[in-house]
PDB file of C-alpha atoms in Angstrom:
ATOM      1  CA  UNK A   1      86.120  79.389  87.499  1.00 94.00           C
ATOM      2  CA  UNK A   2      86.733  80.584  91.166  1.00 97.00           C
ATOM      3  CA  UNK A   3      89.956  80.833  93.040  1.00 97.00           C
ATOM      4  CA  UNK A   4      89.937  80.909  96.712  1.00 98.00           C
ATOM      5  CA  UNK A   5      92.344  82.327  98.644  1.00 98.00           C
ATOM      6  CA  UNK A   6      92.843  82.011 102.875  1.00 97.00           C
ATOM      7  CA  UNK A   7      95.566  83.416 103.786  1.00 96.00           C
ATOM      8  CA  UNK A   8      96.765  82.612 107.658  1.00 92.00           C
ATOM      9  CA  UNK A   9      99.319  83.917 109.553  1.00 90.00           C
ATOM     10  CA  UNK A  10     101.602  80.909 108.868  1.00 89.00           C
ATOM     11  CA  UNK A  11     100.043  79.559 105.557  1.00 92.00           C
ATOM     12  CA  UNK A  12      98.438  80.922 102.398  1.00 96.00           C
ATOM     13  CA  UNK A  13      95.999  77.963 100.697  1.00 96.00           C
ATOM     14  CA  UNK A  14      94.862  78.519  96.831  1.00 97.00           C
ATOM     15  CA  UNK A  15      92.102  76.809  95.791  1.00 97.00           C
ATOM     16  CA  UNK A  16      90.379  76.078  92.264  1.00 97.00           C
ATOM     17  CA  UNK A  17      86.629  76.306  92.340  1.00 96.00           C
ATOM     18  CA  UNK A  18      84.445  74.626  89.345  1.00 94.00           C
ATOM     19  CA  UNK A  19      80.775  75.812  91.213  1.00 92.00           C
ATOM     20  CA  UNK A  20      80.603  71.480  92.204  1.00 93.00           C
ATOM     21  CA  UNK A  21      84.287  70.643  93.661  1.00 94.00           C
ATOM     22  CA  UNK A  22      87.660  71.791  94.065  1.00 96.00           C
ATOM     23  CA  UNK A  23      89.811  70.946  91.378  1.00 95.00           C
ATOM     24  CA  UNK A  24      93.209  71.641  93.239  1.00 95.00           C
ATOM     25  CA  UNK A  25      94.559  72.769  96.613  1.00 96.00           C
ATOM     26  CA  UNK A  26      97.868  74.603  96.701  1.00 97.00           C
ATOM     27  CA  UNK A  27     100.008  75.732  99.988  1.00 95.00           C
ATOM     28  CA  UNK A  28     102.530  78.233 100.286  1.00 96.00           C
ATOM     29  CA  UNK A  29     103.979  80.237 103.518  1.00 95.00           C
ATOM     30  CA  UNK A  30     102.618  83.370 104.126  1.00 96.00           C
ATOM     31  CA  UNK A  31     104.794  86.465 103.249  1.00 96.00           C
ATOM     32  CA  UNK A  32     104.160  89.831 102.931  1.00 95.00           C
ATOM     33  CA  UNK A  33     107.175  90.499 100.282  1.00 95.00           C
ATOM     34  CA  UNK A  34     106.081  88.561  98.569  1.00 96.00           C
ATOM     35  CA  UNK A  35     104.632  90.008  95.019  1.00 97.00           C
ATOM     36  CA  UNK A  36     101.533  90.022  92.641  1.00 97.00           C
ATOM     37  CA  UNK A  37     104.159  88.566  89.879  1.00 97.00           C
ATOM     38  CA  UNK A  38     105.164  85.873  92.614  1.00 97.00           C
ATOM     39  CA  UNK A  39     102.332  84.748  93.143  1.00 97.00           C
ATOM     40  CA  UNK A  40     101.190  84.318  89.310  1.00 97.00           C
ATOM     41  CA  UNK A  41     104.746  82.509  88.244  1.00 97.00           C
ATOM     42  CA  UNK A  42     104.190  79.901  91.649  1.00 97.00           C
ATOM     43  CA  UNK A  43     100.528  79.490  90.948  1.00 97.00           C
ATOM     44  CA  UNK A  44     100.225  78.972  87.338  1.00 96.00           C
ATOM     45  CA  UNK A  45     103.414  76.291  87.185  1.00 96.00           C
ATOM     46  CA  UNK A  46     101.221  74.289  89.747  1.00 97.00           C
ATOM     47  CA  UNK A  47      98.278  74.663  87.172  1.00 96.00           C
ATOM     48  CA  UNK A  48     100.258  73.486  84.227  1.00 95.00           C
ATOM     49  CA  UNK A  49     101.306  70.906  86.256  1.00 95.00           C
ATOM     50  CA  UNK A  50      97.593  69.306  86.376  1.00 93.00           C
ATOM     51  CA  UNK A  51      96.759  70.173  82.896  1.00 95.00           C
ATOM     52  CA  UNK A  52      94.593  73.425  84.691  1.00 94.00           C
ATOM     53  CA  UNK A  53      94.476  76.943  82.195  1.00 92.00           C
ATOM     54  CA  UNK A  54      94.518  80.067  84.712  1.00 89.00           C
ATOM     55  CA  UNK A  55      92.622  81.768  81.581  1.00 88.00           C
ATOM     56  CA  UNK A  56      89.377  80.131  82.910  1.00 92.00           C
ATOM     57  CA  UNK A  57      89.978  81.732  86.300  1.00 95.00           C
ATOM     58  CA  UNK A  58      87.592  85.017  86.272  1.00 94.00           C
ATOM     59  CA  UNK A  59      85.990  85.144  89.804  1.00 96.00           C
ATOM     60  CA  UNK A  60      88.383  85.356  93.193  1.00 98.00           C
ATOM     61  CA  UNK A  61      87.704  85.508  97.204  1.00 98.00           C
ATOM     62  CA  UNK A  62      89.963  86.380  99.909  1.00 98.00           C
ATOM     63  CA  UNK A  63      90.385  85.654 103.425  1.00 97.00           C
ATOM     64  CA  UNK A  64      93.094  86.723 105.108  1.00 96.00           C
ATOM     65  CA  UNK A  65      93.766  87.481 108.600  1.00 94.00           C
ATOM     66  CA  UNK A  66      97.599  89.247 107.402  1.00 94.00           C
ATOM     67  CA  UNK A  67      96.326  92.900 105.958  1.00 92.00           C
ATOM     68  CA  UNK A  68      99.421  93.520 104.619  1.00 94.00           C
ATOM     69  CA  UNK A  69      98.785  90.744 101.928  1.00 96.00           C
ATOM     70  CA  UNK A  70      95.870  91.797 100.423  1.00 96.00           C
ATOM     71  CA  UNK A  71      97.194  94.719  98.304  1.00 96.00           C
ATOM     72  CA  UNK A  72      99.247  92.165  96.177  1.00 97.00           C
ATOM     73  CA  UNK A  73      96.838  90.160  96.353  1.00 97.00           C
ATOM     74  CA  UNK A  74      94.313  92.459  94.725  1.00 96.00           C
ATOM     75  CA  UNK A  75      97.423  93.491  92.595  1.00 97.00           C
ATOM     76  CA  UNK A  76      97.021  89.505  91.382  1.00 97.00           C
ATOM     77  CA  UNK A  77      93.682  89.735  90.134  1.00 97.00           C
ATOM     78  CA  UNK A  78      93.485  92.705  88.408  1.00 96.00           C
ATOM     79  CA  UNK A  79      96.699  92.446  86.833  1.00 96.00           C
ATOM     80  CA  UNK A  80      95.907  88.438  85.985  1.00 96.00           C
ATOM     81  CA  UNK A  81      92.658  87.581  86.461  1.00 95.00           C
ATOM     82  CA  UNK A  82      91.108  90.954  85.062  1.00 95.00           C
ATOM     83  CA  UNK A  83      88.662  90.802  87.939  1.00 95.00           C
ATOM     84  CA  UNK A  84      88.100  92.606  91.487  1.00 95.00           C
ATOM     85  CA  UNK A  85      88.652  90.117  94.264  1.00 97.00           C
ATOM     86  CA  UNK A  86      85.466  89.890  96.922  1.00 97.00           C
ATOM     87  CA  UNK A  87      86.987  90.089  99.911  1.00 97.00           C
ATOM     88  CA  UNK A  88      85.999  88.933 103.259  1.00 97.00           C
ATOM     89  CA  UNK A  89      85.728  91.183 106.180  1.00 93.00           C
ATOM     90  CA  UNK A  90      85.175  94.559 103.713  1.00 93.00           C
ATOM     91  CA  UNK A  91      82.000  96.216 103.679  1.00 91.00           C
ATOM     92  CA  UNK A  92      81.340  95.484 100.101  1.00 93.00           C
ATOM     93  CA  UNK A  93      81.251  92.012 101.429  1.00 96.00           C
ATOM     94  CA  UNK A  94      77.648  91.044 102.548  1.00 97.00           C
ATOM     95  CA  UNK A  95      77.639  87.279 104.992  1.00 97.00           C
ATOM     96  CA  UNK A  96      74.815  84.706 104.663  1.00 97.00           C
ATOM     97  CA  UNK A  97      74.514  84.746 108.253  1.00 96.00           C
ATOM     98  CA  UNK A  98      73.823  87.218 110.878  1.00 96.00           C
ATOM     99  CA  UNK A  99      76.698  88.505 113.740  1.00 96.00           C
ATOM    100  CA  UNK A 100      75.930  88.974 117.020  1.00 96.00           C
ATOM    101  CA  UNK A 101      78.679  90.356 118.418  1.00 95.00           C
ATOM    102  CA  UNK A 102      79.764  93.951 120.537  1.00 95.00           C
ATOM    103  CA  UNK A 103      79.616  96.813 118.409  1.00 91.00           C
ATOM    104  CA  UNK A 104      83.124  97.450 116.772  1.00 89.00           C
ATOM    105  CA  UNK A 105      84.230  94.255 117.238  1.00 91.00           C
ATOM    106  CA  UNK A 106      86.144  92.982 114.128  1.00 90.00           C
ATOM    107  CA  UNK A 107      86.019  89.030 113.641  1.00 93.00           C
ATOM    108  CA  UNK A 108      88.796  87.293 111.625  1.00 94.00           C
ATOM    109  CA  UNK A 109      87.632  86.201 107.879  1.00 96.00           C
ATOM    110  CA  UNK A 110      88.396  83.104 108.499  1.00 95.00           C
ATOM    111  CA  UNK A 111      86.106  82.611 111.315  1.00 96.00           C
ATOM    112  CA  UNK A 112      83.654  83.808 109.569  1.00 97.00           C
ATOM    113  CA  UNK A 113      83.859  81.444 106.710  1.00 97.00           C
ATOM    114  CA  UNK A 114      84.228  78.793 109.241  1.00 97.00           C
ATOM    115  CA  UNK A 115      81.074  79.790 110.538  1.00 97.00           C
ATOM    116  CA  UNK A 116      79.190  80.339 107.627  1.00 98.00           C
ATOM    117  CA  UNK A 117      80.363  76.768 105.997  1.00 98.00           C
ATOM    118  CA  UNK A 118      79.345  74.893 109.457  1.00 98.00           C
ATOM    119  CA  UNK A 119      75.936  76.318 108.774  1.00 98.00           C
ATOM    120  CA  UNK A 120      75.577  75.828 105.579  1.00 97.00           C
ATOM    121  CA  UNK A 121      76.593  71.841 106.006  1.00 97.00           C
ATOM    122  CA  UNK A 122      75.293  71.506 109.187  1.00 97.00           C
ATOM    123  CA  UNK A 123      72.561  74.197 110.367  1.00 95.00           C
ATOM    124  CA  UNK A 124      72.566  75.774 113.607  1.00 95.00           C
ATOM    125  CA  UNK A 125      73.819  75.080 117.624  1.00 97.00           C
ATOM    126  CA  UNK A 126      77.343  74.487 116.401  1.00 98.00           C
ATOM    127  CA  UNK A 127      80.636  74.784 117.562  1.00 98.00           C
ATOM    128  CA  UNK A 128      83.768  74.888 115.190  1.00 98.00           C
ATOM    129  CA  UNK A 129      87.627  74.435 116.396  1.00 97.00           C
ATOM    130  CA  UNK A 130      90.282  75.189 113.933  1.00 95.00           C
ATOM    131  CA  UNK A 131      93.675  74.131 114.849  1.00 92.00           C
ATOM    132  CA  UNK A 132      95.933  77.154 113.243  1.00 87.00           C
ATOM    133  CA  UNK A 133      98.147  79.396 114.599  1.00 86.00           C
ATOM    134  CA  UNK A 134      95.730  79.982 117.059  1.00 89.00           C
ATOM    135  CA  UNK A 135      92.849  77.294 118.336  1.00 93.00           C
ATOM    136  CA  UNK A 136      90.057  79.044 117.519  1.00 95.00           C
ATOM    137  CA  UNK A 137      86.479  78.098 118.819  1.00 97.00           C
ATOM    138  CA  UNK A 138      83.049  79.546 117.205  1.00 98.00           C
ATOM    139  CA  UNK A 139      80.080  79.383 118.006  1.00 98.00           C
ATOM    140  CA  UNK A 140      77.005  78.788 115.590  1.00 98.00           C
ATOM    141  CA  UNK A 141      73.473  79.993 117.193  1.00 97.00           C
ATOM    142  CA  UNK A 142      70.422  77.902 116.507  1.00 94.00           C
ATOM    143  CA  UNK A 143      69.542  80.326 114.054  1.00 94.00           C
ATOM    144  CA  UNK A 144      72.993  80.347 112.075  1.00 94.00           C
ATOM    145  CA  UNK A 145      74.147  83.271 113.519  1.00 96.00           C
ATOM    146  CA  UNK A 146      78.066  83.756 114.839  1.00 97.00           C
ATOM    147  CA  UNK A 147      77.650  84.981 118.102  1.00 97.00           C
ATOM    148  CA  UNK A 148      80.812  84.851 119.524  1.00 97.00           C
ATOM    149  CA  UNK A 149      83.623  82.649 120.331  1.00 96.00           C
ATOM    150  CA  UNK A 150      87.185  81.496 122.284  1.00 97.00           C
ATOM    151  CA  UNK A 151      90.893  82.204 121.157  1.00 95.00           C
ATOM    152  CA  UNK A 152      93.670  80.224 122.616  1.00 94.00           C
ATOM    153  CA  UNK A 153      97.105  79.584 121.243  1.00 91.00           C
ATOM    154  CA  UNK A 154      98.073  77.223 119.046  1.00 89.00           C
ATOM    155  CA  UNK A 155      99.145  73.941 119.178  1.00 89.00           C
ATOM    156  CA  UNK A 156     102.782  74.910 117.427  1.00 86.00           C
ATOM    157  CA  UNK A 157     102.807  78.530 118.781  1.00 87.00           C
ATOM    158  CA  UNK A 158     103.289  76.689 122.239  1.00 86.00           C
ATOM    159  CA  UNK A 159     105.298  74.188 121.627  1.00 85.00           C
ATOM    160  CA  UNK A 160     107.793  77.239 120.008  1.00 86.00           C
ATOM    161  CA  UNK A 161     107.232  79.031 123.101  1.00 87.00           C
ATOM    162  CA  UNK A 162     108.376  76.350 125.501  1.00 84.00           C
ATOM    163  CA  UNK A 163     111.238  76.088 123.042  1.00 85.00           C
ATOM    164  CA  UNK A 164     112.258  79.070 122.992  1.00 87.00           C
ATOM    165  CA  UNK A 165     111.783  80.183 126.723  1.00 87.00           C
ATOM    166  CA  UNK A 166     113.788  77.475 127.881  1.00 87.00           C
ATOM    167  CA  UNK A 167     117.875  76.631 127.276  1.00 79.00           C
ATOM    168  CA  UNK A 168     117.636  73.208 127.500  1.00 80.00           C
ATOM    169  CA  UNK A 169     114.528  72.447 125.739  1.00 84.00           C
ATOM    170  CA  UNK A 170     114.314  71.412 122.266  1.00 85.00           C
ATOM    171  CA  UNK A 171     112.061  71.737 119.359  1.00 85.00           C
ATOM    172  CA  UNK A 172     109.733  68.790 118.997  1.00 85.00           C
ATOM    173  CA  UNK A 173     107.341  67.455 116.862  1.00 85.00           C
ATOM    174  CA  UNK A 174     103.606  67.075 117.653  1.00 84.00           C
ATOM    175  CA  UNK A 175     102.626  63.397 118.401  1.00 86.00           C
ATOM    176  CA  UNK A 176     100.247  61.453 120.618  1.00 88.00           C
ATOM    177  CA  UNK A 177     102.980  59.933 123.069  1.00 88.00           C
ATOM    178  CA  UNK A 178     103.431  56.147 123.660  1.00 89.00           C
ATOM    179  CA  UNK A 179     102.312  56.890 127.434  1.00 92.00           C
ATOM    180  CA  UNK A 180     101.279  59.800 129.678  1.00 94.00           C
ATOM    181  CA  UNK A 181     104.119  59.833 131.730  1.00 95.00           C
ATOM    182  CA  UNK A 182     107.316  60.289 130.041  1.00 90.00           C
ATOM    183  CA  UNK A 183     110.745  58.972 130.505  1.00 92.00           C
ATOM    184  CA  UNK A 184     112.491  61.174 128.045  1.00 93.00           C
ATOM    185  CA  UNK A 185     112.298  64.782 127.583  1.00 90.00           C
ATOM    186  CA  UNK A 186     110.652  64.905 124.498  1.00 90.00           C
ATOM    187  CA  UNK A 187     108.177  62.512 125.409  1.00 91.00           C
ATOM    188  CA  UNK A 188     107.351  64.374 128.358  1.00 91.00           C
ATOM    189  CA  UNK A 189     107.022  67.958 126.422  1.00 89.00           C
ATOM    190  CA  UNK A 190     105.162  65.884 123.927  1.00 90.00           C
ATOM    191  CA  UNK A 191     102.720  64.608 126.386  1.00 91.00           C
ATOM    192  CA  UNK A 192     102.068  67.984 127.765  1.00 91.00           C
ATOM    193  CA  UNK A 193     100.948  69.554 124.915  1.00 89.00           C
ATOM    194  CA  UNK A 194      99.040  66.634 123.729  1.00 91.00           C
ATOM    195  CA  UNK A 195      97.018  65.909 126.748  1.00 92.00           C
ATOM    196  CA  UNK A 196      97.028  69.060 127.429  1.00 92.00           C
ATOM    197  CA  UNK A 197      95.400  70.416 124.550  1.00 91.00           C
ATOM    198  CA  UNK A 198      93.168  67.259 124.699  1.00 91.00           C
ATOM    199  CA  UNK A 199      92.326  69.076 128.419  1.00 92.00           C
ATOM    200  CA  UNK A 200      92.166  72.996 126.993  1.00 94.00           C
ATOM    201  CA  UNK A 201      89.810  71.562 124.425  1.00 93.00           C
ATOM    202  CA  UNK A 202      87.321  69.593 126.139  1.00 93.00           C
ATOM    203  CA  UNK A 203      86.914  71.467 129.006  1.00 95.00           C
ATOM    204  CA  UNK A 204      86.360  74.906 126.546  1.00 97.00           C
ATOM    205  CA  UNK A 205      83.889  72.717 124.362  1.00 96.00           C
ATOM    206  CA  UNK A 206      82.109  71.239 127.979  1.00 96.00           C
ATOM    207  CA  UNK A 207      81.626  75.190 129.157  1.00 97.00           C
ATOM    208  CA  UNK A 208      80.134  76.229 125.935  1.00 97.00           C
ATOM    209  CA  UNK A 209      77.661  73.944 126.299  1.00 97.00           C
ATOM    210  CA  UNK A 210      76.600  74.215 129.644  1.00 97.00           C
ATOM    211  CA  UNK A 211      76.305  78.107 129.187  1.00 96.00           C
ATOM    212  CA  UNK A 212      74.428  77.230 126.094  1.00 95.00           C
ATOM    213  CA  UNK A 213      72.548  74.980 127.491  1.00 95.00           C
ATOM    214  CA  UNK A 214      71.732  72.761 124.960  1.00 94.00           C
ATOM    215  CA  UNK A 215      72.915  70.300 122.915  1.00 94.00           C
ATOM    216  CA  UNK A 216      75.345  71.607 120.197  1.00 96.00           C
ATOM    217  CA  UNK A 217      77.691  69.482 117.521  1.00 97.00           C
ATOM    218  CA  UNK A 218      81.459  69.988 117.525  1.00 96.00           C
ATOM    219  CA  UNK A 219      82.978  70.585 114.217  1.00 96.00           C
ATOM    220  CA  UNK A 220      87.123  70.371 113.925  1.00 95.00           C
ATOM    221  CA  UNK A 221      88.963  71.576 111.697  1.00 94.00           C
ATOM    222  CA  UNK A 222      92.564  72.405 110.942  1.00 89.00           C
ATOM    223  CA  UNK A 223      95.932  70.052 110.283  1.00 82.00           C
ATOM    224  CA  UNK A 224      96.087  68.925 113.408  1.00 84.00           C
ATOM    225  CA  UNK A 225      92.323  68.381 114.377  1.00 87.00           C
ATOM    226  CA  UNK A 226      92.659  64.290 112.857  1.00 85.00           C
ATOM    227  CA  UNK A 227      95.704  64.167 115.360  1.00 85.00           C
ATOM    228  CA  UNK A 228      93.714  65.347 118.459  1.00 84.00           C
ATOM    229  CA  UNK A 229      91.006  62.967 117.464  1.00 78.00           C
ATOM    230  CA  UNK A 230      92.985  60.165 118.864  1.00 64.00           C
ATOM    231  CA  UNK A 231      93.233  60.968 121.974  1.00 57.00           C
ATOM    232  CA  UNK A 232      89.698  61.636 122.944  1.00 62.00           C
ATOM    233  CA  UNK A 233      86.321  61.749 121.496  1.00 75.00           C
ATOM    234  CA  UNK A 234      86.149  65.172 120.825  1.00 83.00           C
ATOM    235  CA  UNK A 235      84.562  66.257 117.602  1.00 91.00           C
ATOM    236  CA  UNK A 236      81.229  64.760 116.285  1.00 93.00           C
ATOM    237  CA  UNK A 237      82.915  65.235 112.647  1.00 93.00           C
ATOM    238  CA  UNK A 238      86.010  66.496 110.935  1.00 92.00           C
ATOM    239  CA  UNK A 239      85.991  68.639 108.153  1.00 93.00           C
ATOM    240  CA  UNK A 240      89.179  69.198 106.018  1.00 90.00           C
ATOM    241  CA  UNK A 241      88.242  71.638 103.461  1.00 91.00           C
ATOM    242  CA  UNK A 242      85.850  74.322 106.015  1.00 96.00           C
ATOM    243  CA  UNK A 243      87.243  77.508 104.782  1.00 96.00           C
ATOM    244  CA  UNK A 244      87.728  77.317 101.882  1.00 97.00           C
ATOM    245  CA  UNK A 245      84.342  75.674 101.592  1.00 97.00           C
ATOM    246  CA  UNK A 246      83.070  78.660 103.346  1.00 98.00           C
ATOM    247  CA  UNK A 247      84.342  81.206 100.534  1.00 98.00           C
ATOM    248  CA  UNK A 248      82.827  79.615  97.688  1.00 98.00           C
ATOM    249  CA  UNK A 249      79.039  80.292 100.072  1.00 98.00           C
ATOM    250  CA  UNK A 250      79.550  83.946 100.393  1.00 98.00           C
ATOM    251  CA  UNK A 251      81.139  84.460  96.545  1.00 98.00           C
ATOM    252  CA  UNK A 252      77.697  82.364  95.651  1.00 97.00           C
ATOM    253  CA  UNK A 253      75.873  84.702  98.012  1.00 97.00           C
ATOM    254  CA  UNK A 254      77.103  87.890  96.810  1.00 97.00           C
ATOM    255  CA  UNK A 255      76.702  86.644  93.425  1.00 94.00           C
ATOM    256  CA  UNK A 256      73.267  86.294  93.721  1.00 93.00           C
ATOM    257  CA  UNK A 257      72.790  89.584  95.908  1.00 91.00           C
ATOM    258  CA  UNK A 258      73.455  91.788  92.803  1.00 81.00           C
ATOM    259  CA  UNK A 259      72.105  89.460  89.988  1.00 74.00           C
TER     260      UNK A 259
END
């Protein structure tokens, strides 16, 4: 059985692989401290709890865009899994798709994946957003390579700017807002970032295209991509599960490299 682990600079998501579905989803916060023997007591009480036996775990992929958590993570499968972890972004790690990108640029592993699973579900001339810590955009050329892409800030990450930049104010949830304008403050800060990520994304999305210059599908992902959805017509499809469907296409594509 495969685990797959993202790991993102707020969240760490394990998932259980059986080579058709996933058989469970599991979310903790990211940490660094936090230990090989940590991980193993949190993960396998969650497996127990589903009637799942960490014995048939023997294969493992990583994504993670937080370094410092791969050693214990590596730490995790040897000492548990008695296997070596294939992980994403290492040169041991070969991608199903080309990257066209300038020399020495480093992409985060969980673009990648993004990329690769929004080819393999959907072919080429895409574009993926992933609502994280940061709104990422990728793009997908017609022949499945990544060739590049747009970083903005997340959705949260601003709102705990604005927060804390300001005395008076507060920490608010994200929401689509009864109205546009608003007659209480956090309405109003509420229907900033709303409409104003509604704004930063469809303008971003509209540019890609034109400098494309073709016709390309929008793929969302992320927590908050079924949120933004409201407000606009924005993605031609959501996909929940893009990552980590991503890892299980390059662990099946290494797999098969040295079979």
């Amino acid at each position: 059985m495969l685990l797959t682990i993202d790991c993102g600079n707020t969240n760490t998501v394990f998932a259980l692989w059986d080579g058709k579905a996933f058989l469970q989803t599991w979310r903790c916060a990211t940490d660094v401290q936090r230990t090989a023997d940590e991980y193993y007591v949190w993960l396998t009480s969650l497996m127990q709890l589903r009637g799942l036996d960490e014995v048939k775990i023997d294969e493992v992929v990583v994504s993670s865009v937080v370094p410092r958590v791969v050693f214990n993570l590596r730490v995790l499968c040897n000492r548990y899994f008695d296997c070596r972890p294939l992980v994403v972004g290492r040169s041991d790690c070969a991608l199903p798709i080309p990257v066209r990108i300038d020399p020495g640029t480093q992409v985060g592993p969980d673009r990648l994946a993004n990329s690769v699973a929004a080819h393999d579900l959907y072919g080429g001339d895409l574009i993926v957003v992933d609502y994280g810590t940061a709104t990422n955009f990728d793009i997908v050329d017609r022949d499945g390579a990544y060739i590049g892409g747009v970083l903005a800030p997340g959705v949260n990450l601003s709102l705990q700017a604005l927060h804390e930049a300001t005395a008076a104010l507060p920490l608010v949830d994200v929401t689509m807002p009864p109205q546009v304008v608003g007659t209480n403050t956090v309405n109003a800060m509420q229907s900033g970032v709303f409409w104003g990520y509604i704004g930063l994304v469809s303008e971003i999305v509209r540019r890609i295209k034109d400098e494309c210059g073709r016709p390309m599908k929008v793929i969302s992902t992320g927590g908050l991509a079924p949120l933004f959805q409201q407000g606009d017509t924005l993605f031609d499809v959501f996909e929940d599960n893009l990552t980590m469907h991503g890892l299980t296409v390059i662990h099946r594509f290494n797999r098969d490299l040295h079979k």
